[in-house]
mmCIF file of C-alpha atoms in Angstrom:
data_model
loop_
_atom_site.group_PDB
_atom_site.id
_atom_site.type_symbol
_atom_site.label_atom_id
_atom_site.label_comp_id
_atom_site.label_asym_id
_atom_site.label_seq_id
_atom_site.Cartn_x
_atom_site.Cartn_y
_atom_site.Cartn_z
ATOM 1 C CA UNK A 130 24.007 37.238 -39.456
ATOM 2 C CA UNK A 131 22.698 34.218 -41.523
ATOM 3 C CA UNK A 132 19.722 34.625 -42.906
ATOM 4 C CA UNK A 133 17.338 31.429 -41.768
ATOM 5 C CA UNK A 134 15.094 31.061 -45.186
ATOM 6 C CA UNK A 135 18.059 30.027 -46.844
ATOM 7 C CA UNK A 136 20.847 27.568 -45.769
ATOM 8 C CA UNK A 137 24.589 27.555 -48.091
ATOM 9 C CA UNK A 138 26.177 24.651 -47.747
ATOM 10 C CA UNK A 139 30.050 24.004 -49.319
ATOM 11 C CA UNK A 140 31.889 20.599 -50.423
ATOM 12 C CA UNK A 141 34.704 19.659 -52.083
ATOM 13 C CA UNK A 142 32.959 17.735 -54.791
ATOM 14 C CA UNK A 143 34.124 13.543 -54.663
ATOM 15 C CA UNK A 144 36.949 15.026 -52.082
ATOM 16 C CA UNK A 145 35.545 15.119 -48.554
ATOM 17 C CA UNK A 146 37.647 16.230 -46.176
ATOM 18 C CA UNK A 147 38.596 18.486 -49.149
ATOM 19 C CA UNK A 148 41.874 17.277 -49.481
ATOM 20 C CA UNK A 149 44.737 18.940 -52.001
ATOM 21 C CA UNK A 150 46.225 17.046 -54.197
ATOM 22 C CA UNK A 151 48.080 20.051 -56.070
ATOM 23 C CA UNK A 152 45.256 20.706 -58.645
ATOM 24 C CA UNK A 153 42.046 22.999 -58.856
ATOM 25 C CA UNK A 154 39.338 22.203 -55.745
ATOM 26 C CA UNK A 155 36.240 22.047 -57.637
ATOM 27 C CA UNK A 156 33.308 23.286 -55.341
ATOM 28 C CA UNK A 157 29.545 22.313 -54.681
ATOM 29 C CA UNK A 158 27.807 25.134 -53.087
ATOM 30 C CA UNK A 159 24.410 24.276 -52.257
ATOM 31 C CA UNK A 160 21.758 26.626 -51.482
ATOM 32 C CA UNK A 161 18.714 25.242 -49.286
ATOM 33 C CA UNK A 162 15.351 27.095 -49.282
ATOM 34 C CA UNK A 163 13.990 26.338 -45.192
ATOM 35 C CA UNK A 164 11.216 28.895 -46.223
ATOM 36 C CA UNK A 165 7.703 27.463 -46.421
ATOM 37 C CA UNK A 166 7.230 29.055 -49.595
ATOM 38 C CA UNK A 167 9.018 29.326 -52.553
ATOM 39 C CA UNK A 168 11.423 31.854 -53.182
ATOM 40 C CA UNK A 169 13.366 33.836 -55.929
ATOM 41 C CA UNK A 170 17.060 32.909 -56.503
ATOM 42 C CA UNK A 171 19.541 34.835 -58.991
ATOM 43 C CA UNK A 172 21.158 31.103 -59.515
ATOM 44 C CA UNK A 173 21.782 32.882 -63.001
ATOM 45 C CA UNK A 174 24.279 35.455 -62.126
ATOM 46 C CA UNK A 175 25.596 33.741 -58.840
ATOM 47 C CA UNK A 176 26.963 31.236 -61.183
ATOM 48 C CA UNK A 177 28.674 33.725 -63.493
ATOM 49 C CA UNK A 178 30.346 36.030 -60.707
ATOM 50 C CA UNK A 179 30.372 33.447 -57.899
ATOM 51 C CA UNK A 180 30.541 33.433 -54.333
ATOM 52 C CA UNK A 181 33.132 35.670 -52.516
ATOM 53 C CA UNK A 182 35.669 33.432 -50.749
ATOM 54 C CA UNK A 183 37.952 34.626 -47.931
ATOM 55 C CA UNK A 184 40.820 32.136 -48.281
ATOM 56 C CA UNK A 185 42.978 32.295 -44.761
ATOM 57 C CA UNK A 186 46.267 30.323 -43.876
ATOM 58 C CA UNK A 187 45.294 28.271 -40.567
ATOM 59 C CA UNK A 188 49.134 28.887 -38.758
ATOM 60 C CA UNK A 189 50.040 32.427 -39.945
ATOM 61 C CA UNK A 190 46.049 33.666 -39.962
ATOM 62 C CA UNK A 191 47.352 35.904 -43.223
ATOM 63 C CA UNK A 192 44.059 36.209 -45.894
ATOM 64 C CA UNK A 193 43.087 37.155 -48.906
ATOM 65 C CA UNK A 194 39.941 37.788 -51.225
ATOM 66 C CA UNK A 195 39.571 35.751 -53.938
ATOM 67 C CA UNK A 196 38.236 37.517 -57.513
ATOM 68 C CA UNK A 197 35.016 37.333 -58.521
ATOM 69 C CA UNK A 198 33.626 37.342 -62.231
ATOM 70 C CA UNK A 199 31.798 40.212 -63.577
ATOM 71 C CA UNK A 200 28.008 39.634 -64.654
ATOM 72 C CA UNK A 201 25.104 41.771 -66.594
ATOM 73 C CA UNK A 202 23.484 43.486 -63.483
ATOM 74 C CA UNK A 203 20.397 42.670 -65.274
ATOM 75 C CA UNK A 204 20.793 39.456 -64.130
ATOM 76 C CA UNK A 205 19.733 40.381 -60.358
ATOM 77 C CA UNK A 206 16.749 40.408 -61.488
ATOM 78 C CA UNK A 207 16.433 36.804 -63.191
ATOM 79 C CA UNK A 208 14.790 34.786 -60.433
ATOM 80 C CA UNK A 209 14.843 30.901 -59.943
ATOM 81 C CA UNK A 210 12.040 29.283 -57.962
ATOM 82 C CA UNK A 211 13.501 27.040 -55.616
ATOM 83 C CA UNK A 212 10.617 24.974 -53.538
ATOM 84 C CA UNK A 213 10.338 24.617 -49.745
ATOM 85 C CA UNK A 214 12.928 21.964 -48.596
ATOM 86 C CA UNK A 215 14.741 22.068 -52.119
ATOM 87 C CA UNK A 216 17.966 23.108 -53.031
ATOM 88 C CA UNK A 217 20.121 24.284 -56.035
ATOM 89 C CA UNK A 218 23.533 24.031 -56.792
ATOM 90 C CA UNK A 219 25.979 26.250 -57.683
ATOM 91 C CA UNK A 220 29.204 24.943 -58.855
ATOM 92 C CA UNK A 221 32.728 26.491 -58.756
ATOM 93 C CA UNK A 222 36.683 25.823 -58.736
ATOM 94 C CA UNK A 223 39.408 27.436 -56.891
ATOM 95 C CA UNK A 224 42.402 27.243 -58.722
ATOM 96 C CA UNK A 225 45.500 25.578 -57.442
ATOM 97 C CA UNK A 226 47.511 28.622 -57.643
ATOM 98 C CA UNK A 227 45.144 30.661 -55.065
ATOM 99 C CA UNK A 228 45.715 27.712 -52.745
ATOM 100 C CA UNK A 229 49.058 28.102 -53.063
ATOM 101 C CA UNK A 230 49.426 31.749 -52.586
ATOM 102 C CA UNK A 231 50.255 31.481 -48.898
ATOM 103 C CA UNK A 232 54.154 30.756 -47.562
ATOM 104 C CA UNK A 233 55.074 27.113 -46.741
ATOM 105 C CA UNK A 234 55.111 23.426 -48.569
ATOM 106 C CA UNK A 235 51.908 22.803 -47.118
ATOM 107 C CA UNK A 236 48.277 24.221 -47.851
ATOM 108 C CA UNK A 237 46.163 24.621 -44.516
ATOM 109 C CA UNK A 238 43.359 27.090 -45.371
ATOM 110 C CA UNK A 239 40.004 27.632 -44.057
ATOM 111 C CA UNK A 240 38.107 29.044 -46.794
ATOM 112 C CA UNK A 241 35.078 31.136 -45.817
ATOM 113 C CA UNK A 242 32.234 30.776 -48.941
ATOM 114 C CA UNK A 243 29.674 33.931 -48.690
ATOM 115 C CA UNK A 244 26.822 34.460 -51.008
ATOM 116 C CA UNK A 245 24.917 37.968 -50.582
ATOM 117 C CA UNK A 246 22.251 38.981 -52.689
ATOM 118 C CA UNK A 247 18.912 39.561 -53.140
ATOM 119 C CA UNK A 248 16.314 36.945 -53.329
ATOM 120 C CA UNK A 249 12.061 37.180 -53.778
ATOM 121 C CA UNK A 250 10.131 36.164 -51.052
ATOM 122 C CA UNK A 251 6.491 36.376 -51.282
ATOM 123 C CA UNK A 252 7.019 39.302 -54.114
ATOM 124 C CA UNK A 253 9.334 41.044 -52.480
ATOM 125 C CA UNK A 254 12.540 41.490 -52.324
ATOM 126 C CA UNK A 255 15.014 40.979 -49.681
ATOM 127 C CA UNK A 256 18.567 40.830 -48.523
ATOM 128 C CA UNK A 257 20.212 37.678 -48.330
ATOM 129 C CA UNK A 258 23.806 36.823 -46.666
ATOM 130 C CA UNK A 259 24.685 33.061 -46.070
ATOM 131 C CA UNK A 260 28.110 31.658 -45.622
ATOM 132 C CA UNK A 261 29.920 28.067 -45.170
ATOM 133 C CA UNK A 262 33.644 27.483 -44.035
ATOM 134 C CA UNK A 263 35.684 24.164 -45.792
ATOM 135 C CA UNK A 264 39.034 23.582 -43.960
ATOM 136 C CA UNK A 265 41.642 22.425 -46.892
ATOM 137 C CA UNK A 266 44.708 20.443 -46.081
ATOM 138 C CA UNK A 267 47.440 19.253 -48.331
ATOM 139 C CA UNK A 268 46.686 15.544 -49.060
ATOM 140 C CA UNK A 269 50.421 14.810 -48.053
ATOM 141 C CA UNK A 270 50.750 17.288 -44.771
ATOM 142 C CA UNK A 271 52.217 15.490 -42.162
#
């Protein structure tokens, strides 16, 4: 289940309807606070082991994980404010050889984006899971 005091949003940065051209998607994965208060993000080590994204070929339904980085666990801990009704960004690229991992001349993915962690509200901490789906195409699919 989604957890309402944050929102995760996904786009294909300058390439909406994520479109692929045969190079690396790069990613915009915004993270909304819908809290009335501010709240602690670990923006810090999100951005060095990423989200976990569930890439899955649209005709044969075959998947796969994608890699994530490893980070200093310390780095849990290292909070971001983000303000009521603000948002940060975390950027990130999936490389045209995972998009091309599935059978076929085409690409036709739906690519599930998940970021779970732990965030601070009001002192506290608490478990966070919020997830966006992009559909990529091959620019040249007929």
């Amino acid at each position: 289940m989604t957890n309402p005091l944050l929102t995760i949003t996904a786009k294909c940065r300058g390439n909406d309807p994520c479109l692929f051209e045969g190079q690396d998607l790069f990613l915009d994965i915004r993270i909304t606070n819908n809290h009335r208060s501010e709240l602690g993000f670990p923006l810090t080590y999100l951005q060095k082991t990423g989200p976990v994204i569930r890439l899955i070929d649209t005709h044969t339904k075959a998947d796969t994980y994608l890699k994530t980085n490893l980070a200093d666990f310390d780095l849990q801990e290292k909070f971001t404010l983000i303000h009521p009704g603000k948002a940060v960004v975390v950027e990130w690229i999936i490389s045209s050889d995972e998009l091309r991992q599935f059978a076929g001349p085409y690409v036709d993915l739906s690519a599930e984006i998940t970021v779970k962690t732990g965030i601070q509200v009001s002192g506290k901490q608490v478990d966070f899971r919020g997830a966006d789906t992009l559909r990529i195409v091959s620019k040249d699919k007929p």
